[in-house]
Amino acid sequence: MELLKGLDLTAVQVWVAFVLTLMVFSYIFGDNPLFRLAEHIFVGTAAGYVTVLVYHTIFRPRLLEPLAQDPAGRVYLLVPVLLGLLLLAKGKRSTSWMGNISMAWLFGVGAALALGGALLGTLASQLRSSWVSLNPADYAGHPMGLINALLLALGTIGVLLYFYYTEPGVKGAGRLLAGIRKGWGRLGRWFMLVTFGALFASAIIARFTLLVDRLHFLLQTLGLLGG
Amino acid sequence: MIYCPNCGTANRDGSKFCNECGYRLTGAEGVLCPICGAQNRVGSVFCTQCGSRLIPVEAPAEPPAPPTPAAGEEAVPDWLAKLREAAQREVSIGEEAEALGQPEEEAPPAGPPAEELPQAPVFVIEEGGAEWAPPDWLSELRARAVGEPEQAPAAPSEPLSEASAPLVFAEEEAVSEVPDWLQRLRAEISAEEAPAPPPTGPLDAEAAVPAFPEEAAPVFPGGLEEIPDWLKELGPPPSEQEVIPPGPGVIPGVAVEEEELPAWLREATGFGEAPEVPAEGVPAGEIPEWIMALRPGAQEPTIEVPPEGYEGDSYSEGILADVQGLLPIELPVAKPPAPEETGSLLESVPAEDEAVQIFRQVIESKPPARRVPKPSRPRIGRVRLLGALVLIGVICLSLLSPGQWFISTARAVPDPVNAAYEAVEELAPGDAVVVAFDFDPASAGEMTPLAQVLTEHLMTRGARVIAVSTLPAGPQVAQDILDQAAAARGGKSYGTDYVNLGYLPGREAGMRDFLLNPFNAERRDFVGGRPIAEIPVLQRLQSIQDVKLLVIIGASAQDVRWWMEQAAGLARVPMVAGISAAAEPYILPYYQGEGRLLQGVVAGVLGAGDYGALIGSPEPAARLEALQWALLVALIAMLIVAAVSVFTPART
């Protein structure tokens, strides 16, 4: 380690990354040992890195050192340790029930946090954002705002009507309402199709961005980009 | 014509002895039954013992052919032959008795009434002198015989036959030679035939009892004159001395009711039996040979091998050695035949042999080592490979020569990006800003340019940057970006202008814990592990309210939403999101509307390019151009594929 301290491993790291990138790109020609090797190296190094990271950022500063400094005053820290040890019992069928205590704790806390955050952070805010004004006077000088508001209203109500399966009636006003619901529901269906297309396009852009980044890295490593 | 009951030889009418075997054809007083050998009166039509017809019924035109002596020998069973021998011997004894002056006429003609008979007659045997009490069944038979005098004639019209007395007298003399069943039969015959008073004297007195009371009643009491016309028409009346040969089952010309004959007689004579007709549909000649070979008689006889050490009637070894008169322990006849013996008898069709040989070869032969084809790797489609190479080539050309390909990256900056820029611009130097780097190396290619422009802008504004991450690999990525941004803006150092607090475990719980107590004394920085109190950039910071802006840089929409949801309920901290392009549709609604949580949104490389253009960073713009080219190529490729699929007829 003393020898490695004086060495600049940046170049080595870059070339290792370069080779590994090419190995991953070899998947263009189908599954092959090079791709598998790069995949296994990535998984292995990630697991090792996380283990070391968890020790240095959680176990040592938050458990071991406090217990070493004040064992009597930090006894409560053994509770999460015990819960964590119970999770290891899930590895064996006969003792897996012991891990249910820790799992119940994790799921309970996670569900409570998710529910509370969703109610305040997502549901309430989305409802308030969907409550838009359709009065043109409110959009004086901003015609796109009015169009956005109309599209928002049409799309939101249309999607809701698309999932409304109860027929109001077959005579008179009921028949008219059924026609409106069906027509507006079809419009809401198209809103959903456009939304799904946007989601897929966004995913395509994200993956292409990653490809551009890797190619940029390769060209930069080869010195072709001058930087 | 008289047929000998012993050998079946045809003898002249009136013959008393067989010309062939010397068998006595007629007794002195009657006719011998050819079936059971019983002595019947002369002129009897049916045997008094077995019911066999004694008078032959012959068709005038077709007299029955006499059986050959050899055939007659074979037809007579052993028991009948023995019975005949016994009867013949008794006849001889009877003749001897006749010579001794014991005429049969001494027998009483009829017995006393039944009520006068003693219930248990006592016989006194001369030899032993002891009293012998007949069994019950014999007493019942005797009582029944005595009680039927009305059915039988009161007195025989003719004297008793010579053989009747010897039959009875032989009881004493031949008792040792005659088997028990024959003795019982004689006793029964005597009981039935003798309506005499109960004998109180010696057993010889029983000899006076007529043995065949039926013989006392002639078949034609009125003589030949009473022979029915139909019988006369058949031919001359039979002589009283004629003996009926043993005929076959069916007597031609005589309609004898089947019920009139006892079962055993019908069985013995074959009377009434249906002619042997082969089973319907399966003629005897068509039975397969293999079935014939399976018949018990068709199998080879079992070789009788005496047990080991068995010699004649004793064993030469073992615990039974030297004990005479022993039977073999194991009967070899009980051994089943060997399979080979049975199998050798089976005959099969040559075609079946061939099929069996083929089946045996298939079973015994080892399966050939079949080469299992290795699953071939999926062939790389040429279109797929060509598309990938074209895409890579276009991107590389765009990166190598930016701004040369007639595509402009200049565009109007979207409102979310402008809003994010404005939010950062509002920061004052020294304001604390928490930046959550929630992405890892897997998405660093997209998120790094975005994070770089944001951190550079923050450092440009002089904000104190506090980095955290809810992903284990996030802190290192954050550290690299912070160092690059600090180097780009110059004069910024770790600990003084920015700090990395590292990994926050527990996802939502970790976020909430950080928002509740962001500057806990137990926290350490990521780089040196120093306590918060020793880090200058964190001085005078007590709670989340001291933070002026929360920047969430996340690749996953879920991570960004968790941050927003937890922060919305705890602190009124302005938030700006830098997200992946894939997460943009999910996060953008949090920016719009009255209840929006985000002050601005920067999405993907496009947003990074726009933001870079605002802060004067050229790096994202170059990637943006390449990305646009890549997207253009992908669009063209999809259009081509769609056109081909539309105009290509579907495969059936």
Short mmCIF file of C-alpha atoms in Angstrom, two decimals, chain B residues 72-397:
data_model
loop_
_atom_site.label_atom_id
_atom_site.label_comp_id
_atom_site.label_asym_id
_atom_site.label_seq_id
_atom_site.Cartn_x
_atom_site.Cartn_y
_atom_site.Cartn_z
CA GLY B 72 -65.80 -103.54 -25.18
CA GLU B 73 -62.91 -104.06 -22.87
CA GLU B 74 -62.04 -100.42 -22.95
CA ALA B 75 -65.58 -99.25 -22.53
CA VAL B 76 -66.18 -101.13 -19.31
CA PRO B 77 -64.79 -99.23 -16.36
CA ASP B 78 -62.77 -100.94 -13.74
CA TRP B 79 -65.38 -100.66 -11.05
CA LEU B 80 -67.89 -102.33 -13.31
CA ALA B 81 -65.53 -105.06 -14.19
CA LYS B 82 -64.81 -105.68 -10.53
CA LEU B 83 -68.47 -105.63 -9.81
CA ARG B 84 -69.09 -108.18 -12.50
CA GLU B 85 -66.34 -110.37 -11.21
CA ALA B 86 -67.82 -110.19 -7.76
CA ALA B 87 -71.23 -111.00 -9.15
CA GLN B 88 -69.84 -113.87 -11.14
CA ARG B 89 -68.11 -115.17 -8.11
CA GLU B 90 -71.29 -114.91 -6.15
CA VAL B 91 -73.08 -116.77 -8.83
CA SER B 92 -70.64 -119.57 -8.46
CA ILE B 93 -71.10 -119.47 -4.73
CA GLY B 94 -74.83 -119.56 -5.24
CA GLU B 95 -74.49 -122.61 -7.31
CA GLU B 96 -72.51 -124.21 -4.59
CA ALA B 97 -75.15 -123.24 -2.10
CA GLU B 98 -77.79 -124.71 -4.33
CA ALA B 99 -75.85 -127.86 -4.36
CA LEU B 100 -75.92 -127.85 -0.56
CA GLY B 101 -79.76 -128.06 -0.59
CA GLN B 102 -80.81 -124.53 0.16
CA PRO B 103 -83.42 -123.75 -2.39
CA GLU B 104 -84.52 -120.25 -2.74
CA GLU B 105 -88.12 -121.27 -2.58
CA GLU B 106 -87.70 -121.31 1.20
CA ALA B 107 -87.75 -117.60 1.22
CA PRO B 108 -91.04 -116.27 2.39
CA PRO B 109 -93.08 -114.84 -0.38
CA ALA B 110 -93.89 -111.66 1.40
CA GLY B 111 -92.99 -109.95 4.59
CA PRO B 112 -95.16 -109.22 7.49
CA PRO B 113 -96.82 -105.84 7.95
CA ALA B 114 -94.62 -103.02 8.71
CA GLU B 115 -96.01 -102.43 12.17
CA GLU B 116 -94.98 -105.90 13.19
CA LEU B 117 -91.39 -105.36 12.32
CA PRO B 118 -89.07 -104.63 15.16
CA GLN B 119 -87.51 -101.19 15.02
CA ALA B 120 -84.06 -102.44 15.81
CA PRO B 121 -83.51 -105.91 14.54
CA VAL B 122 -80.72 -107.81 16.06
CA PHE B 123 -78.53 -110.02 14.00
CA VAL B 124 -76.53 -112.77 15.46
CA ILE B 125 -73.41 -113.66 13.60
CA GLU B 126 -72.61 -117.26 13.77
CA GLU B 127 -68.87 -116.89 13.84
CA GLY B 128 -68.54 -114.41 16.55
CA GLY B 129 -71.77 -115.13 18.25
CA ALA B 130 -72.13 -111.54 19.23
CA GLU B 131 -75.17 -109.48 18.65
CA TRP B 132 -74.97 -106.97 15.86
CA ALA B 133 -77.34 -104.07 15.68
CA PRO B 134 -77.79 -102.72 12.16
CA PRO B 135 -77.38 -98.97 11.79
CA ASP B 136 -80.30 -96.65 11.61
CA TRP B 137 -80.07 -96.12 7.89
CA LEU B 138 -80.24 -99.81 7.33
CA SER B 139 -83.20 -100.11 9.62
CA GLU B 140 -84.93 -97.30 7.75
CA LEU B 141 -84.20 -98.94 4.44
CA ARG B 142 -85.49 -102.23 5.71
CA ALA B 143 -88.59 -100.64 7.15
CA ARG B 144 -89.21 -98.83 3.90
CA ALA B 145 -88.68 -101.98 1.93
CA VAL B 146 -90.99 -103.90 4.19
CA GLY B 147 -93.52 -101.15 4.16
CA GLU B 148 -93.87 -101.28 0.37
CA PRO B 149 -95.38 -104.65 -0.14
CA GLU B 150 -98.42 -103.20 -1.80
CA GLN B 151 -96.32 -101.68 -4.50
CA ALA B 152 -94.45 -104.87 -4.98
CA PRO B 153 -96.23 -108.04 -5.97
CA ALA B 154 -97.41 -110.09 -3.10
CA ALA B 155 -95.55 -113.10 -4.32
CA PRO B 156 -93.20 -113.66 -7.14
CA SER B 157 -94.82 -115.37 -10.03
CA GLU B 158 -91.65 -117.27 -10.57
CA PRO B 159 -89.12 -118.69 -8.21
CA LEU B 160 -86.30 -116.56 -7.17
CA SER B 161 -83.33 -116.52 -9.30
CA GLU B 162 -80.38 -118.57 -8.51
CA ALA B 163 -78.17 -115.59 -8.11
CA SER B 164 -80.31 -113.85 -5.54
CA ALA B 165 -79.45 -116.30 -2.83
CA PRO B 166 -75.78 -116.47 -3.59
CA LEU B 167 -75.68 -112.69 -3.47
CA VAL B 168 -76.82 -112.86 0.09
CA PHE B 169 -74.86 -115.88 1.05
CA ALA B 170 -71.71 -114.43 -0.25
CA GLU B 171 -72.00 -111.76 2.42
CA GLU B 172 -70.43 -114.00 4.92
CA GLU B 173 -67.93 -115.76 2.82
CA ALA B 174 -66.55 -112.98 0.65
CA VAL B 175 -66.65 -110.25 3.25
CA SER B 176 -62.92 -110.04 3.25
CA GLU B 177 -62.70 -109.76 -0.53
CA VAL B 178 -65.56 -107.45 -1.31
CA PRO B 179 -64.95 -103.79 -0.54
CA ASP B 180 -66.95 -102.00 2.07
CA TRP B 181 -68.98 -99.95 -0.32
CA LEU B 182 -70.09 -103.08 -2.06
CA GLN B 183 -71.03 -104.63 1.20
CA ARG B 184 -73.10 -101.60 2.05
CA LEU B 185 -74.64 -101.78 -1.38
CA ARG B 186 -75.55 -105.37 -0.88
CA ALA B 187 -76.95 -104.67 2.50
CA GLU B 188 -79.04 -101.90 1.04
CA ILE B 189 -80.19 -104.15 -1.75
CA SER B 190 -81.08 -106.83 0.70
CA ALA B 191 -82.96 -104.36 2.85
CA GLU B 192 -84.94 -103.03 -0.07
CA GLU B 193 -85.63 -106.33 -1.71
CA ALA B 194 -86.53 -108.34 1.36
CA PRO B 195 -90.05 -107.73 2.66
CA ALA B 196 -89.43 -110.63 4.96
CA PRO B 197 -90.01 -110.50 8.66
CA PRO B 198 -87.15 -109.24 10.69
CA PRO B 199 -84.59 -111.88 11.00
CA THR B 200 -84.04 -112.87 14.46
CA GLY B 201 -81.89 -115.79 13.73
CA PRO B 202 -78.50 -115.94 12.27
CA LEU B 203 -77.52 -113.93 9.29
CA ASP B 204 -78.18 -116.91 7.03
CA ALA B 205 -81.82 -116.39 7.55
CA GLU B 206 -81.58 -113.26 5.56
CA ALA B 207 -80.64 -115.30 2.55
CA ALA B 208 -84.21 -116.43 2.34
CA VAL B 209 -85.33 -112.91 1.71
CA PRO B 210 -85.77 -112.35 -1.95
CA ALA B 211 -83.12 -109.93 -3.01
CA PHE B 212 -85.09 -108.48 -5.89
CA PRO B 213 -88.68 -108.03 -4.98
CA GLU B 214 -89.27 -106.17 -8.22
CA GLU B 215 -88.55 -109.36 -10.03
CA ALA B 216 -91.56 -110.85 -8.46
CA ALA B 217 -93.60 -108.49 -10.57
CA PRO B 218 -92.99 -109.35 -14.17
CA VAL B 219 -92.86 -106.56 -16.61
CA PHE B 220 -95.68 -108.13 -18.49
CA PRO B 221 -97.72 -109.88 -15.87
CA GLY B 222 -100.11 -111.21 -18.41
CA GLY B 223 -97.41 -112.82 -20.44
CA LEU B 224 -96.45 -111.97 -23.94
CA GLU B 225 -100.04 -111.36 -24.75
CA GLU B 226 -99.84 -108.08 -22.93
CA ILE B 227 -96.96 -106.79 -24.97
CA PRO B 228 -98.14 -103.57 -26.57
CA ASP B 229 -98.73 -103.47 -30.22
CA TRP B 230 -96.02 -100.99 -30.87
CA LEU B 231 -93.56 -103.35 -29.36
CA LYS B 232 -94.86 -106.25 -31.35
CA GLU B 233 -94.52 -104.26 -34.50
CA LEU B 234 -90.87 -103.78 -33.85
CA GLY B 235 -90.21 -107.42 -34.14
CA PRO B 236 -90.70 -110.74 -32.53
CA PRO B 237 -91.04 -110.60 -28.82
CA PRO B 238 -87.78 -111.09 -27.10
CA SER B 239 -87.00 -114.29 -25.57
CA GLU B 240 -87.15 -114.48 -21.86
CA GLN B 241 -83.56 -115.62 -21.91
CA GLU B 242 -82.28 -112.72 -23.94
CA VAL B 243 -79.86 -110.34 -22.37
CA ILE B 244 -79.83 -106.77 -23.33
CA PRO B 245 -76.47 -105.69 -24.45
CA PRO B 246 -75.12 -102.45 -23.13
CA GLY B 247 -76.44 -100.06 -25.69
CA PRO B 248 -75.42 -96.62 -26.37
CA GLY B 249 -77.22 -93.76 -24.81
CA VAL B 250 -79.95 -93.47 -27.33
CA ILE B 251 -82.01 -96.55 -28.03
CA PRO B 252 -83.38 -96.31 -31.52
CA GLY B 253 -87.08 -96.64 -31.91
CA VAL B 254 -87.90 -96.34 -28.22
CA ALA B 255 -89.02 -93.13 -26.67
CA VAL B 256 -87.84 -93.46 -23.13
CA GLU B 257 -88.46 -90.48 -20.94
CA GLU B 258 -85.30 -89.06 -19.58
CA GLU B 259 -86.87 -88.54 -16.20
CA GLU B 260 -87.41 -92.25 -15.89
CA LEU B 261 -83.73 -92.97 -15.66
CA PRO B 262 -81.55 -92.05 -12.71
CA ALA B 263 -78.95 -89.41 -13.23
CA TRP B 264 -76.04 -91.72 -12.84
CA LEU B 265 -77.47 -94.06 -15.39
CA ARG B 266 -78.03 -91.30 -17.87
CA GLU B 267 -74.50 -90.24 -17.32
CA ALA B 268 -73.12 -93.73 -17.61
CA THR B 269 -75.03 -94.67 -20.70
CA GLY B 270 -74.89 -91.32 -22.29
CA PHE B 271 -78.64 -91.32 -22.58
CA GLY B 272 -80.11 -88.04 -23.49
CA GLU B 273 -76.80 -86.43 -24.02
CA ALA B 274 -76.63 -84.06 -26.86
CA PRO B 275 -74.40 -85.09 -29.66
CA GLU B 276 -71.03 -83.56 -29.63
CA VAL B 277 -71.35 -80.45 -31.61
CA PRO B 278 -68.43 -78.15 -31.84
CA ALA B 279 -68.83 -74.79 -30.21
CA GLU B 280 -70.63 -72.34 -32.33
CA GLY B 281 -68.29 -70.22 -34.32
CA VAL B 282 -65.19 -72.09 -33.23
CA PRO B 283 -64.89 -75.40 -35.01
CA ALA B 284 -62.69 -77.87 -33.29
CA GLY B 285 -60.41 -78.01 -36.24
CA GLU B 286 -59.70 -74.31 -36.05
CA ILE B 287 -58.33 -74.23 -32.53
CA PRO B 288 -54.84 -72.78 -32.74
CA GLU B 289 -52.02 -75.08 -32.15
CA TRP B 290 -50.60 -72.97 -29.40
CA ILE B 291 -53.80 -73.41 -27.45
CA MET B 292 -53.72 -77.11 -28.08
CA ALA B 293 -50.15 -77.10 -26.83
CA LEU B 294 -51.25 -75.52 -23.58
CA ARG B 295 -53.63 -78.34 -22.74
CA PRO B 296 -52.61 -80.20 -19.65
CA GLY B 297 -52.32 -83.42 -21.53
CA ALA B 298 -50.23 -81.87 -24.22
CA GLN B 299 -47.45 -80.92 -21.88
CA GLU B 300 -44.63 -83.23 -21.42
CA PRO B 301 -44.99 -85.46 -18.44
CA THR B 302 -43.12 -84.49 -15.39
CA ILE B 303 -40.08 -86.58 -14.79
CA GLU B 304 -40.46 -88.28 -11.54
CA VAL B 305 -37.22 -87.93 -9.71
CA PRO B 306 -37.21 -89.58 -6.31
CA PRO B 307 -36.01 -87.50 -3.41
CA GLU B 308 -32.42 -87.69 -2.51
CA GLY B 309 -31.66 -90.78 -0.52
CA TYR B 310 -35.01 -92.41 -1.21
CA GLU B 311 -34.69 -96.01 -2.27
CA GLY B 312 -37.88 -97.83 -2.87
CA ASP B 313 -39.72 -97.51 0.41
CA SER B 314 -37.03 -96.25 2.73
CA TYR B 315 -34.39 -93.61 3.09
CA SER B 316 -30.73 -94.44 3.20
CA GLU B 317 -29.81 -91.28 5.07
CA GLY B 318 -31.33 -88.75 7.40
CA ILE B 319 -33.49 -89.25 10.43
CA LEU B 320 -35.75 -91.63 8.50
CA ALA B 321 -32.91 -93.92 7.56
CA ASP B 322 -33.60 -97.63 7.87
CA VAL B 323 -37.29 -97.07 8.39
CA GLN B 324 -39.15 -99.24 5.98
CA GLY B 325 -42.40 -98.55 4.19
CA LEU B 326 -42.04 -94.82 3.67
CA LEU B 327 -43.32 -92.71 0.88
CA PRO B 328 -41.19 -90.09 -0.76
CA ILE B 329 -41.39 -86.84 1.10
CA GLU B 330 -41.88 -84.70 -1.92
CA LEU B 331 -43.99 -85.76 -4.79
CA PRO B 332 -42.20 -84.90 -7.97
CA VAL B 333 -45.50 -84.72 -9.74
CA ALA B 334 -46.24 -81.54 -7.81
CA LYS B 335 -43.37 -79.79 -9.46
CA PRO B 336 -44.47 -77.44 -12.16
CA PRO B 337 -43.01 -78.07 -15.55
CA ALA B 338 -39.96 -76.11 -16.42
CA PRO B 339 -40.60 -72.96 -18.44
CA GLU B 340 -38.43 -74.24 -21.21
CA GLU B 341 -40.58 -77.31 -21.59
CA THR B 342 -43.70 -75.25 -21.92
CA GLY B 343 -42.07 -72.71 -24.14
CA SER B 344 -40.74 -75.30 -26.47
CA LEU B 345 -44.22 -76.46 -27.16
CA LEU B 346 -45.36 -73.05 -28.30
CA GLU B 347 -45.25 -72.42 -31.93
CA SER B 348 -45.28 -68.96 -33.37
CA VAL B 349 -45.63 -67.47 -36.74
CA PRO B 350 -42.37 -66.56 -38.46
CA ALA B 351 -43.52 -62.97 -38.69
CA GLU B 352 -43.93 -62.93 -34.94
CA ASP B 353 -40.46 -64.37 -34.48
CA GLU B 354 -39.07 -61.61 -36.58
CA ALA B 355 -40.94 -59.01 -34.58
CA VAL B 356 -39.71 -60.56 -31.35
CA GLN B 357 -36.13 -60.50 -32.57
CA ILE B 358 -36.44 -56.87 -33.55
CA PHE B 359 -37.96 -56.00 -30.18
CA ARG B 360 -35.21 -57.88 -28.38
CA GLN B 361 -32.55 -56.10 -30.36
CA VAL B 362 -34.11 -52.77 -29.56
CA ILE B 363 -34.28 -53.56 -25.87
CA GLU B 364 -30.82 -55.02 -25.55
CA SER B 365 -29.04 -52.58 -27.77
CA LYS B 366 -27.57 -49.52 -26.14
CA PRO B 367 -28.90 -46.23 -27.36
CA PRO B 368 -26.46 -44.54 -29.63
CA ALA B 369 -24.65 -41.62 -28.17
CA ARG B 370 -26.77 -38.90 -29.52
CA ARG B 371 -25.08 -35.63 -29.89
CA VAL B 372 -27.18 -33.11 -28.11
CA PRO B 373 -26.88 -29.94 -30.05
CA LYS B 374 -25.67 -27.16 -27.92
CA PRO B 375 -28.07 -24.31 -27.72
CA SER B 376 -26.84 -22.02 -30.33
CA ARG B 377 -26.47 -18.47 -29.49
CA PRO B 378 -29.10 -16.26 -30.94
CA ARG B 379 -28.02 -15.08 -34.27
CA ILE B 380 -27.41 -11.43 -34.39
CA GLY B 381 -29.67 -9.93 -36.90
CA ARG B 382 -27.97 -7.99 -39.60
CA VAL B 383 -30.46 -5.18 -39.22
CA ARG B 384 -29.78 -5.01 -35.53
CA LEU B 385 -26.01 -4.93 -35.99
CA LEU B 386 -26.26 -2.44 -38.81
CA GLY B 387 -28.48 -0.17 -36.76
CA ALA B 388 -26.11 -0.26 -33.81
CA LEU B 389 -23.10 0.55 -35.95
CA VAL B 390 -24.89 3.41 -37.67
CA LEU B 391 -26.01 4.82 -34.35
CA ILE B 392 -22.53 4.62 -32.86
CA GLY B 393 -20.99 6.12 -35.97
CA VAL B 394 -23.33 9.09 -35.98
CA ILE B 395 -22.76 9.81 -32.30
CA CYS B 396 -19.01 9.57 -32.68
CA LEU B 397 -19.04 11.91 -35.69
#
